[in-house]
Tab-separated table of C-alpha atoms in Angstrom:
chain	number	residue	atom	x	y	z
J	1	UNK	CA	19.853	20.689	-9.385
J	2	UNK	CA	16.365	20.522	-7.892
J	3	UNK	CA	16.284	21.175	-4.151
J	4	UNK	CA	13.699	18.383	-3.769
J	5	UNK	CA	16.232	15.804	-4.882
J	6	UNK	CA	19.388	16.892	-3.028
J	7	UNK	CA	19.195	14.302	-0.247
J	8	UNK	CA	17.893	11.593	-2.583
J	9	UNK	CA	21.010	11.988	-4.719
J	10	UNK	CA	23.485	12.694	-1.953
J	11	UNK	CA	22.541	9.555	-0.017
J	12	UNK	CA	21.956	7.272	-2.971
J	13	UNK	CA	23.485	3.876	-2.070
J	14	UNK	CA	26.788	3.116	-3.779
J	15	UNK	CA	27.118	-0.521	-2.639
J	16	UNK	CA	24.830	-3.462	-1.936
J	17	UNK	CA	25.411	-3.112	1.813
J	18	UNK	CA	24.147	0.484	1.780
J	19	UNK	CA	20.873	-0.484	0.096
J	20	UNK	CA	18.059	-0.966	2.618
J	21	UNK	CA	14.757	-2.782	2.376
J	22	UNK	CA	15.682	-5.174	-0.464
J	23	UNK	CA	17.735	-7.778	1.351
J	24	UNK	CA	16.238	-10.675	-0.616
J	25	UNK	CA	17.456	-9.234	-3.919
J	26	UNK	CA	20.829	-8.175	-2.525
J	27	UNK	CA	21.452	-11.665	-1.163
J	28	UNK	CA	20.658	-13.331	-4.502
J	29	UNK	CA	22.844	-10.950	-6.519
J	30	UNK	CA	25.703	-11.129	-4.018
J	31	UNK	CA	25.742	-14.924	-4.138
J	32	UNK	CA	25.587	-14.951	-7.938
J	33	UNK	CA	28.512	-12.521	-8.237
J	34	UNK	CA	30.577	-14.398	-5.645
J	35	UNK	CA	30.092	-17.651	-7.543
J	36	UNK	CA	30.563	-15.983	-10.958
J	37	UNK	CA	27.129	-17.242	-12.016
J	38	UNK	CA	26.280	-14.408	-14.382
J	39	UNK	CA	23.193	-13.982	-16.521
J	40	UNK	CA	23.016	-11.963	-19.723
J	41	UNK	CA	19.768	-10.152	-18.800
J	42	UNK	CA	18.381	-8.995	-15.455
J	43	UNK	CA	14.912	-7.585	-14.823
J	44	UNK	CA	14.148	-5.474	-11.745
J	45	UNK	CA	10.450	-4.841	-11.065
J	46	UNK	CA	8.764	-2.754	-8.395
J	47	UNK	CA	7.035	0.533	-7.721
J	48	UNK	CA	8.830	3.859	-8.037
J	49	UNK	CA	11.636	4.816	-5.680
J	50	UNK	CA	12.386	1.359	-4.268
J	51	UNK	CA	15.885	1.043	-5.741
J	52	UNK	CA	15.613	-0.479	-9.229
J	53	UNK	CA	17.984	1.915	-11.008
J	54	UNK	CA	20.251	2.117	-7.964
J	55	UNK	CA	20.604	-1.675	-7.965
J	56	UNK	CA	21.296	-1.614	-11.703
J	57	UNK	CA	24.189	0.833	-11.243
J	58	UNK	CA	25.666	-1.105	-8.331
J	59	UNK	CA	25.460	-4.291	-10.415
J	60	UNK	CA	27.177	-2.469	-13.296
J	61	UNK	CA	30.037	-1.539	-10.942
J	62	UNK	CA	30.261	-5.111	-9.660
J	63	UNK	CA	30.615	-6.381	-13.218
J	64	UNK	CA	33.127	-3.760	-14.368
J	65	UNK	CA	35.206	-3.019	-11.258
J	66	UNK	CA	38.880	-3.057	-12.216
J	67	UNK	CA	39.573	-5.365	-9.255
J	68	UNK	CA	37.482	-8.085	-10.903
J	69	UNK	CA	33.865	-9.270	-10.846
J	70	UNK	CA	32.842	-8.867	-7.218
J	71	UNK	CA	29.796	-8.255	-5.001
J	72	UNK	CA	31.854	-5.538	-3.280
J	73	UNK	CA	33.071	-3.060	-5.920
J	74	UNK	CA	35.942	-0.928	-4.681
J	75	UNK	CA	34.332	2.401	-5.540
J	76	UNK	CA	37.811	3.886	-6.065
J	77	UNK	CA	38.930	2.647	-9.493
J	78	UNK	CA	38.226	4.739	-12.579
J	79	UNK	CA	35.420	2.401	-13.710
J	80	UNK	CA	33.577	2.632	-10.364
J	81	UNK	CA	33.988	6.400	-10.147
J	82	UNK	CA	32.831	6.955	-13.729
J	83	UNK	CA	29.783	4.733	-13.260
J	84	UNK	CA	28.855	6.668	-10.101
J	85	UNK	CA	29.146	9.953	-11.965
J	86	UNK	CA	27.319	8.677	-15.067
J	87	UNK	CA	30.328	9.052	-17.397
J	88	UNK	CA	31.312	5.403	-18.035
J	89	UNK	CA	31.521	4.930	-21.778
J	90	UNK	CA	30.458	1.277	-21.711
J	91	UNK	CA	27.353	1.927	-19.641
J	92	UNK	CA	24.337	3.191	-21.560
J	93	UNK	CA	21.212	4.208	-19.657
J	94	UNK	CA	18.084	4.432	-21.777
J	95	UNK	CA	14.674	5.721	-20.701
J	96	UNK	CA	12.186	3.641	-22.656
J	97	UNK	CA	9.402	6.104	-21.826
J	98	UNK	CA	10.985	8.636	-24.194
J	99	UNK	CA	12.688	6.176	-26.558
J	100	UNK	CA	9.894	3.781	-27.452
J	101	UNK	CA	10.472	3.244	-31.143
J	102	UNK	CA	12.214	0.633	-33.227
J	103	UNK	CA	14.774	3.121	-34.544
J	104	UNK	CA	16.092	3.900	-31.061
J	105	UNK	CA	16.315	0.240	-30.112
J	106	UNK	CA	17.910	-0.743	-33.412
J	107	UNK	CA	20.605	1.893	-32.899
J	108	UNK	CA	21.290	0.544	-29.401
J	109	UNK	CA	21.437	-3.065	-30.530
J	110	UNK	CA	23.610	-2.333	-33.564
J	111	UNK	CA	26.165	-0.847	-31.181
J	112	UNK	CA	25.946	-3.896	-28.885
J	113	UNK	CA	27.840	-6.120	-31.303
J	114	UNK	CA	31.036	-4.141	-30.799
J	115	UNK	CA	33.385	-4.991	-27.928
J	116	UNK	CA	33.455	-2.664	-24.911
J	117	UNK	CA	35.858	0.244	-25.130
J	118	UNK	CA	37.168	0.169	-21.566
J	119	UNK	CA	35.098	-2.084	-19.363
J	120	UNK	CA	34.811	-5.817	-19.000
J	121	UNK	CA	31.184	-5.696	-20.181
J	122	UNK	CA	29.065	-3.348	-22.230
J	123	UNK	CA	25.992	-2.756	-20.062
J	124	UNK	CA	22.589	-1.459	-21.137
J	125	UNK	CA	20.244	-0.194	-18.408
J	126	UNK	CA	16.760	0.294	-19.871
J	127	UNK	CA	14.344	1.972	-17.472
J	128	UNK	CA	10.548	1.605	-17.789
J	129	UNK	CA	11.196	-1.072	-20.389
J	130	UNK	CA	7.477	-1.892	-20.628
J	131	UNK	CA	7.046	1.340	-22.614
J	132	UNK	CA	8.865	-0.042	-25.653
J	133	UNK	CA	6.819	-0.666	-28.786
J	134	UNK	CA	6.079	-4.184	-30.029
J	135	UNK	CA	8.637	-3.807	-32.838
J	136	UNK	CA	11.273	-2.574	-30.399
J	137	UNK	CA	10.642	-5.604	-28.173
J	138	UNK	CA	11.014	-7.910	-31.182
J	139	UNK	CA	14.332	-6.305	-32.036
J	140	UNK	CA	15.507	-6.718	-28.440
J	141	UNK	CA	14.354	-10.339	-28.414
J	142	UNK	CA	16.731	-11.261	-31.218
J	143	UNK	CA	19.675	-10.007	-29.177
J	144	UNK	CA	18.411	-11.679	-25.975
J	145	UNK	CA	18.152	-15.014	-27.807
J	146	UNK	CA	21.801	-14.929	-28.866
J	147	UNK	CA	23.517	-12.327	-26.694
J	148	UNK	CA	27.181	-11.463	-27.255
J	149	UNK	CA	29.399	-12.561	-24.345
J	150	UNK	CA	30.427	-8.991	-23.579
J	151	UNK	CA	26.866	-7.581	-23.290
J	152	UNK	CA	24.643	-7.414	-20.203
J	153	UNK	CA	21.090	-6.056	-20.174
J	154	UNK	CA	19.617	-4.664	-16.954
J	155	UNK	CA	15.948	-3.868	-17.411
J	156	UNK	CA	13.735	-2.030	-14.932
J	157	UNK	CA	9.972	-1.558	-14.906
J	158	UNK	CA	7.034	-0.604	-12.726
J	159	UNK	CA	4.665	-2.683	-14.873
J	160	UNK	CA	6.098	-6.107	-15.767
J	161	UNK	CA	2.724	-7.357	-17.025
J	162	UNK	CA	3.177	-5.257	-20.160
J	163	UNK	CA	6.440	-6.970	-21.076
J	164	UNK	CA	6.062	-9.798	-23.638
J	165	UNK	CA	6.399	-13.284	-22.152
J	166	UNK	CA	9.091	-14.071	-24.709
J	167	UNK	CA	11.253	-11.312	-23.227
J	168	UNK	CA	10.418	-12.156	-19.602
J	169	UNK	CA	11.439	-15.777	-20.088
J	170	UNK	CA	14.946	-14.718	-21.097
J	171	UNK	CA	15.562	-12.510	-18.065
J	172	UNK	CA	16.559	-13.251	-14.506
J	173	UNK	CA	13.749	-11.536	-12.596
J	174	UNK	CA	13.892	-9.807	-9.220
J	175	UNK	CA	10.847	-8.218	-7.619
J	176	UNK	CA	11.688	-5.268	-5.388
J	177	UNK	CA	9.120	-4.752	-2.631
J	178	UNK	CA	7.838	-1.543	-1.122
J	179	UNK	CA	10.199	-0.581	1.656
J	180	UNK	CA	8.654	-1.118	5.115
J	181	UNK	CA	7.549	1.959	7.019
J	182	UNK	CA	9.864	1.230	9.953
J	183	UNK	CA	12.883	0.786	7.665
J	184	UNK	CA	12.244	4.155	6.001
J	185	UNK	CA	11.862	5.867	9.387
J	186	UNK	CA	15.153	4.416	10.614
J	187	UNK	CA	16.987	5.439	7.453
J	188	UNK	CA	15.640	9.009	7.614
J	189	UNK	CA	16.877	9.200	11.209
J	190	UNK	CA	20.358	8.112	10.086
J	191	UNK	CA	20.364	10.740	7.328
J	192	UNK	CA	19.422	13.491	9.781
J	193	UNK	CA	22.168	12.397	12.166
J	194	UNK	CA	24.744	12.519	9.367
J	195	UNK	CA	23.424	15.909	8.247
J	196	UNK	CA	23.481	17.097	11.899
J	197	UNK	CA	19.830	18.164	11.708
J	198	UNK	CA	17.383	17.730	14.578
J	199	UNK	CA	14.210	15.819	13.847
J	200	UNK	CA	11.258	14.568	15.870
J	201	UNK	CA	10.551	10.842	15.646
J	202	UNK	CA	6.823	11.476	15.117
J	203	UNK	CA	7.652	13.778	12.179
J	204	UNK	CA	9.778	11.104	10.510
J	205	UNK	CA	6.963	8.594	10.967
J	206	UNK	CA	4.600	10.953	9.144
J	207	UNK	CA	7.084	11.341	6.278
J	208	UNK	CA	7.587	7.576	6.087
J	209	UNK	CA	3.857	6.939	5.834
J	210	UNK	CA	3.489	9.618	3.158
J	211	UNK	CA	6.279	8.016	1.088
J	212	UNK	CA	4.193	4.809	0.742
J	213	UNK	CA	7.161	2.469	0.492
J	214	UNK	CA	9.358	4.677	-1.715
J	215	UNK	CA	12.719	5.626	-0.212
J	216	UNK	CA	13.331	8.205	-2.915
J	217	UNK	CA	10.012	9.903	-2.145
J	218	UNK	CA	10.809	9.784	1.567
J	219	UNK	CA	14.144	11.559	1.070
J	220	UNK	CA	12.539	14.151	-1.208
J	221	UNK	CA	9.845	14.799	1.403
J	222	UNK	CA	12.541	15.063	4.088
J	223	UNK	CA	14.282	17.691	1.989
J	224	UNK	CA	11.035	19.644	1.732
J	225	UNK	CA	10.400	19.326	5.468
J	226	UNK	CA	13.863	20.699	6.298
J	227	UNK	CA	13.279	23.693	4.022
J	228	UNK	CA	9.730	24.195	5.300
J	229	UNK	CA	10.781	24.212	8.962
J	230	UNK	CA	13.928	26.306	8.519
J	231	UNK	CA	16.545	23.632	9.085
J	232	UNK	CA	14.778	21.259	11.458
J	233	UNK	CA	12.050	18.639	11.193
J	234	UNK	CA	9.073	18.903	13.575
J	235	UNK	CA	5.762	17.079	13.673
J	236	UNK	CA	3.731	20.289	13.453
J	237	UNK	CA	5.771	21.479	10.474
J	238	UNK	CA	5.462	18.162	8.650
J	239	UNK	CA	1.704	18.009	9.296
J	240	UNK	CA	1.332	21.513	7.895
J	241	UNK	CA	3.493	20.664	4.877
J	242	UNK	CA	1.671	17.425	4.102
J	243	UNK	CA	-1.781	18.628	5.064
J	244	UNK	CA	-1.822	15.569	7.319
J	245	UNK	CA	-4.762	14.836	9.556
J	246	UNK	CA	-4.296	15.486	13.257
J	247	UNK	CA	-4.670	12.040	14.807
J	248	UNK	CA	-6.726	13.616	17.616
J	249	UNK	CA	-9.686	13.908	15.250
J	250	UNK	CA	-9.499	10.229	14.338
J	251	UNK	CA	-9.330	9.088	17.953
J	252	UNK	CA	-12.331	11.271	18.796
J	253	UNK	CA	-14.235	9.730	15.873
J	254	UNK	CA	-13.560	6.228	17.162
J	255	UNK	CA	-14.541	7.202	20.698
J	256	UNK	CA	-17.795	8.671	19.355
J	257	UNK	CA	-18.466	5.373	17.568
J	258	UNK	CA	-17.728	3.500	20.765
J	259	UNK	CA	-20.353	5.630	22.538
J	260	UNK	CA	-22.712	5.491	19.534
J	261	UNK	CA	-22.750	9.291	19.591
J	262	UNK	CA	-23.847	10.501	16.155
J	263	UNK	CA	-23.801	14.160	17.228
J	264	UNK	CA	-20.135	13.925	18.236
J	265	UNK	CA	-19.298	12.239	14.919
J	266	UNK	CA	-20.769	15.067	12.865
J	267	UNK	CA	-19.103	17.681	15.102
J	268	UNK	CA	-15.704	16.149	14.292
J	269	UNK	CA	-16.513	16.210	10.572
J	270	UNK	CA	-17.489	19.894	10.755
J	271	UNK	CA	-14.322	20.795	12.665
J	272	UNK	CA	-12.158	18.977	10.107
J	273	UNK	CA	-14.012	20.672	7.246
J	274	UNK	CA	-13.576	24.114	8.834
J	275	UNK	CA	-9.815	23.516	8.820
J	276	UNK	CA	-9.928	22.555	5.124
J	277	UNK	CA	-8.422	19.146	5.869
J	278	UNK	CA	-8.490	16.472	3.177
J	279	UNK	CA	-11.296	14.132	4.161
J	280	UNK	CA	-10.197	11.558	1.605
J	281	UNK	CA	-6.788	11.484	3.321
J	282	UNK	CA	-8.636	11.242	6.637
J	283	UNK	CA	-10.280	7.998	5.496
J	284	UNK	CA	-6.873	6.621	4.544
J	285	UNK	CA	-5.450	7.589	7.935
J	286	UNK	CA	-8.509	6.161	9.684
J	287	UNK	CA	-8.004	2.833	7.879
J	288	UNK	CA	-4.339	2.859	8.971
J	289	UNK	CA	-5.356	3.557	12.572
J	290	UNK	CA	-7.909	0.725	12.491
J	291	UNK	CA	-5.226	-1.605	11.136
J	292	UNK	CA	-3.023	-0.696	14.097
J	293	UNK	CA	-5.907	-1.348	16.501
J	294	UNK	CA	-6.575	-4.749	14.910
J	295	UNK	CA	-2.869	-5.533	15.194
J	296	UNK	CA	-2.898	-4.491	18.847
J	297	UNK	CA	-5.824	-6.848	19.500
J	298	UNK	CA	-3.987	-9.785	17.951
J	299	UNK	CA	-0.292	-9.083	18.527
J	300	UNK	CA	-0.019	-6.162	20.980
J	301	UNK	CA	3.774	-6.438	21.149
J	302	UNK	CA	3.866	-5.485	17.450
J	303	UNK	CA	2.823	-1.925	18.377
J	304	UNK	CA	6.169	-0.215	18.782
J	305	UNK	CA	7.010	1.347	22.127
J	306	UNK	CA	8.107	4.598	20.441
J	307	UNK	CA	4.823	5.007	18.530
J	308	UNK	CA	3.349	8.287	19.716
J	309	UNK	CA	-0.261	7.036	19.739
J	310	UNK	CA	0.569	3.661	21.299
J	311	UNK	CA	-1.335	4.218	24.572
J	312	UNK	CA	-4.508	5.336	22.801
J	313	UNK	CA	-4.301	2.488	20.279
J	314	UNK	CA	-4.030	-0.102	23.046
J	315	UNK	CA	-6.896	1.565	24.907
J	316	UNK	CA	-9.217	1.353	21.889
J	317	UNK	CA	-8.042	-2.180	21.150
J	318	UNK	CA	-9.370	-3.216	24.542
J	319	UNK	CA	-12.614	-1.260	24.137
J	320	UNK	CA	-13.707	-2.476	20.668
J	321	UNK	CA	-14.803	-5.909	19.563
J	322	UNK	CA	-12.381	-7.262	16.924
J	323	UNK	CA	-15.359	-7.760	14.579
J	324	UNK	CA	-16.253	-4.066	14.840
J	325	UNK	CA	-12.699	-3.053	13.963
J	326	UNK	CA	-12.735	-5.305	10.891
J	327	UNK	CA	-16.118	-3.904	9.874
J	328	UNK	CA	-14.987	-0.274	10.257
J	329	UNK	CA	-11.816	-0.996	8.280
J	330	UNK	CA	-13.869	-2.439	5.416
J	331	UNK	CA	-16.247	0.538	5.454
J	332	UNK	CA	-13.353	3.047	5.550
J	333	UNK	CA	-11.753	1.483	2.469
J	334	UNK	CA	-15.082	1.395	0.662
J	335	UNK	CA	-15.793	4.990	1.617
J	336	UNK	CA	-12.430	6.154	0.309
J	337	UNK	CA	-13.027	4.435	-3.027
J	338	UNK	CA	-16.508	5.932	-3.332
J	339	UNK	CA	-15.829	9.453	-2.045
J	340	UNK	CA	-15.503	10.853	-5.589
J	341	UNK	CA	-19.057	9.657	-6.280
J	342	UNK	CA	-20.483	11.589	-3.314
J	343	UNK	CA	-22.134	15.028	-3.757
J	344	UNK	CA	-19.050	16.497	-2.069
J	345	UNK	CA	-16.152	15.301	0.070
J	346	UNK	CA	-17.831	16.216	3.364
J	347	UNK	CA	-20.971	14.284	2.448
J	348	UNK	CA	-18.945	11.222	1.449
J	349	UNK	CA	-16.914	11.318	4.667
J	350	UNK	CA	-20.005	11.865	6.850
J	351	UNK	CA	-21.920	9.007	5.220
J	352	UNK	CA	-18.962	6.668	5.718
J	353	UNK	CA	-18.917	7.403	9.451
J	354	UNK	CA	-22.710	7.134	9.702
J	355	UNK	CA	-22.506	3.785	7.917
J	356	UNK	CA	-20.086	2.588	10.583
J	357	UNK	CA	-22.532	3.754	13.241
J	358	UNK	CA	-25.548	2.159	11.538
J	359	UNK	CA	-23.858	-1.191	10.922
J	360	UNK	CA	-22.295	-1.476	14.362
J	361	UNK	CA	-23.747	-4.750	15.741
J	362	UNK	CA	-26.232	-4.442	18.591
J	363	UNK	CA	-24.161	-6.633	20.909
J	364	UNK	CA	-21.072	-4.420	20.738
J	365	UNK	CA	-19.728	-3.261	24.125
J	366	UNK	CA	-21.206	0.223	23.804
J	367	UNK	CA	-24.704	-0.903	22.885
J	368	UNK	CA	-27.316	-0.156	25.538
J	369	UNK	CA	-30.181	-2.467	26.429
J	370	UNK	CA	-32.608	-0.139	24.641
J	371	UNK	CA	-30.468	-0.222	21.468
J	372	UNK	CA	-30.320	-4.008	21.505
J	373	UNK	CA	-34.096	-4.153	21.956
J	374	UNK	CA	-34.560	-1.709	19.077
J	375	UNK	CA	-32.261	-3.710	16.770
J	376	UNK	CA	-34.079	-6.940	17.562
J	377	UNK	CA	-37.349	-5.286	16.697
J	378	UNK	CA	-36.143	-3.942	13.357
J	379	UNK	CA	-37.236	-6.942	11.237
J	380	UNK	CA	-40.799	-6.428	12.516
J	381	UNK	CA	-40.953	-2.890	11.158
J	382	UNK	CA	-42.712	-2.142	7.833
J	383	UNK	CA	-40.408	-2.994	4.954
J	384	UNK	CA	-39.063	-0.293	2.654
J	385	UNK	CA	-41.036	-1.784	-0.201
J	386	UNK	CA	-44.285	-1.346	1.735
J	387	UNK	CA	-43.271	2.218	2.530
J	388	UNK	CA	-42.714	3.031	-1.105
J	389	UNK	CA	-38.995	2.297	-1.253
J	390	UNK	CA	-37.138	-0.213	-3.389
J	391	UNK	CA	-35.892	-3.678	-2.567
J	392	UNK	CA	-32.790	-5.632	-3.434
J	393	UNK	CA	-33.161	-9.134	-4.950
J	394	UNK	CA	-34.707	-11.802	-2.728
J	395	UNK	CA	-32.409	-14.426	-1.211
J	396	UNK	CA	-33.570	-17.763	0.232
J	397	UNK	CA	-31.904	-19.477	3.187
J	398	UNK	CA	-32.267	-23.246	3.476
J	399	UNK	CA	-30.986	-24.987	6.578
J	400	UNK	CA	-32.017	-28.455	7.738
J	401	UNK	CA	-31.377	-27.369	11.311
J	402	UNK	CA	-34.267	-24.921	11.063
J	403	UNK	CA	-36.710	-27.782	10.461
J	404	UNK	CA	-35.776	-29.339	13.792
J	405	UNK	CA	-36.675	-26.227	15.786
J	406	UNK	CA	-39.899	-24.343	16.187
J	407	UNK	CA	-39.660	-20.846	14.692
J	408	UNK	CA	-42.097	-18.148	15.757
J	409	UNK	CA	-41.169	-15.584	13.087
J	410	UNK	CA	-38.747	-13.478	15.153
J	411	UNK	CA	-35.785	-13.296	12.772
J	412	UNK	CA	-33.685	-11.100	15.085
J	413	UNK	CA	-33.824	-13.654	17.905
J	414	UNK	CA	-32.897	-16.447	15.497
J	415	UNK	CA	-29.893	-14.429	14.264
J	416	UNK	CA	-28.702	-14.046	17.846
J	417	UNK	CA	-29.086	-17.789	18.450
J	418	UNK	CA	-27.090	-18.671	15.321
J	419	UNK	CA	-24.031	-16.919	16.834
J	420	UNK	CA	-22.813	-15.639	13.500
J	421	UNK	CA	-19.755	-13.410	13.169
J	422	UNK	CA	-18.194	-10.833	10.872
J	423	UNK	CA	-19.765	-10.167	7.480
J	424	UNK	CA	-22.287	-13.015	7.833
J	425	UNK	CA	-23.596	-11.452	11.027
J	426	UNK	CA	-23.863	-8.011	9.466
J	427	UNK	CA	-25.779	-9.382	6.453
J	428	UNK	CA	-28.159	-11.359	8.669
J	429	UNK	CA	-28.859	-8.394	10.945
J	430	UNK	CA	-29.845	-6.192	8.021
J	431	UNK	CA	-32.126	-8.705	6.285
J	432	UNK	CA	-35.920	-8.548	6.536
J	433	UNK	CA	-37.955	-11.734	6.890
J	434	UNK	CA	-40.653	-11.886	4.197
J	435	UNK	CA	-41.837	-15.458	4.749
J	436	UNK	CA	-40.983	-18.829	6.228
J	437	UNK	CA	-42.148	-22.427	6.106
J	438	UNK	CA	-40.956	-25.998	6.154
J	439	UNK	CA	-38.539	-25.371	3.276
J	440	UNK	CA	-36.693	-22.532	4.984
J	441	UNK	CA	-36.790	-18.768	5.284
J	442	UNK	CA	-37.294	-16.095	2.634
J	443	UNK	CA	-35.315	-12.957	3.297
J	444	UNK	CA	-35.045	-9.564	1.641
J	445	UNK	CA	-32.253	-6.994	1.788
J	446	UNK	CA	-33.619	-3.397	1.814
J	447	UNK	CA	-32.430	-1.077	-0.925
J	448	UNK	CA	-30.121	1.076	1.296
J	449	UNK	CA	-28.202	-2.088	2.221
J	450	UNK	CA	-28.081	-3.703	-1.226
J	451	UNK	CA	-24.265	-3.635	-1.163
J	452	UNK	CA	-24.561	-6.481	1.367
J	453	UNK	CA	-25.551	-8.750	-1.533
J	454	UNK	CA	-21.987	-8.645	-2.835
J	455	UNK	CA	-20.296	-12.026	-3.112
J	456	UNK	CA	-17.974	-11.514	-0.139
J	457	UNK	CA	-20.913	-11.006	2.233
J	458	UNK	CA	-22.951	-13.899	0.826
J	459	UNK	CA	-20.016	-16.286	1.170
């Protein structure tokens, strides 16, 4: 048995009440079983480690428990015990990823016509069902169209879009969601208490984030953390194990942006690089931190009291404009997606931070009077085209309101008067005025900012 999977198997839920994070599915199945409203085919969809196969086995016990069809299988009868141990003769689990062909499916379906040997139902659990071939799906479809009374299919997949519509329409579908971060953290705490192992709350939060909604991954990571830290779970040990970014760096980056301190930004990048930290992971963590700051600006009570960085998050939430936070979040996501295209990871990370600094609006709290004056003067500078650079396609702005006001050619002042916000404001501030008249204004976006011509900004 792999050490990485000990806790994941030991604490695998055996009943619906033990399953966490999928209450909507549990409620529907519980009601159906209580009312004896049974379907011949169930389909569980969702990402890895969220409980699809676990639910399938619990449902199999509910259908075959010797005490009758029930949402609360006894767990003590021979059928329940054999299903838990994987030895129930009338339960066949098939991995479609390794059994994709028509011959495998035909063998399964030929056996389906025979009555169950011991159980009430003959149950087929087919994992990653989307991997079946077209011919195998056609063979399955014939059985789904006219299923024997004693047969139940429980299908599971991470990619339901690859399942033929004809098969989907004959299944009762349940979509399992990624398990919330807080739910995973709470469950890991319960596991540690039952295992009598000490664990720091901040360490469990790191593990929960790394699991990305998968309880199975979270338990596997917890197992690794216990082994890594010699029988306990500490934040420093988990950070070392995961190669996680010290949040101190990220807070210093945001404070440098608040002060518009480019030197401090690059110093943080160099320190992180010297420690061989993953800068791609840093962008992901920075986006998460910005999301927390945005949440604190809108619903501060949503920032949990036990969150280690709560004080600093609330502090930055008060210091930043909400528009800046949204802008930085967008740039962080874009930078993470584009980091593989950069000359190297450090260059991609540095340019992402410098882009945040460059695009930070002039009227942000940290902007000095000189900076605001400089930004307003930018449209009057020689264009990149005149300096030998390129130019993005020309865009024309027509607005009847402009005809009613006298315009002296100062585009920056007009932008300030329009009181734009968000992406529209950022696009306007980085346009250059190339001409104007009674019909409107003609603007140009310089080549370095051509990404601002994307549809989302124009809208």
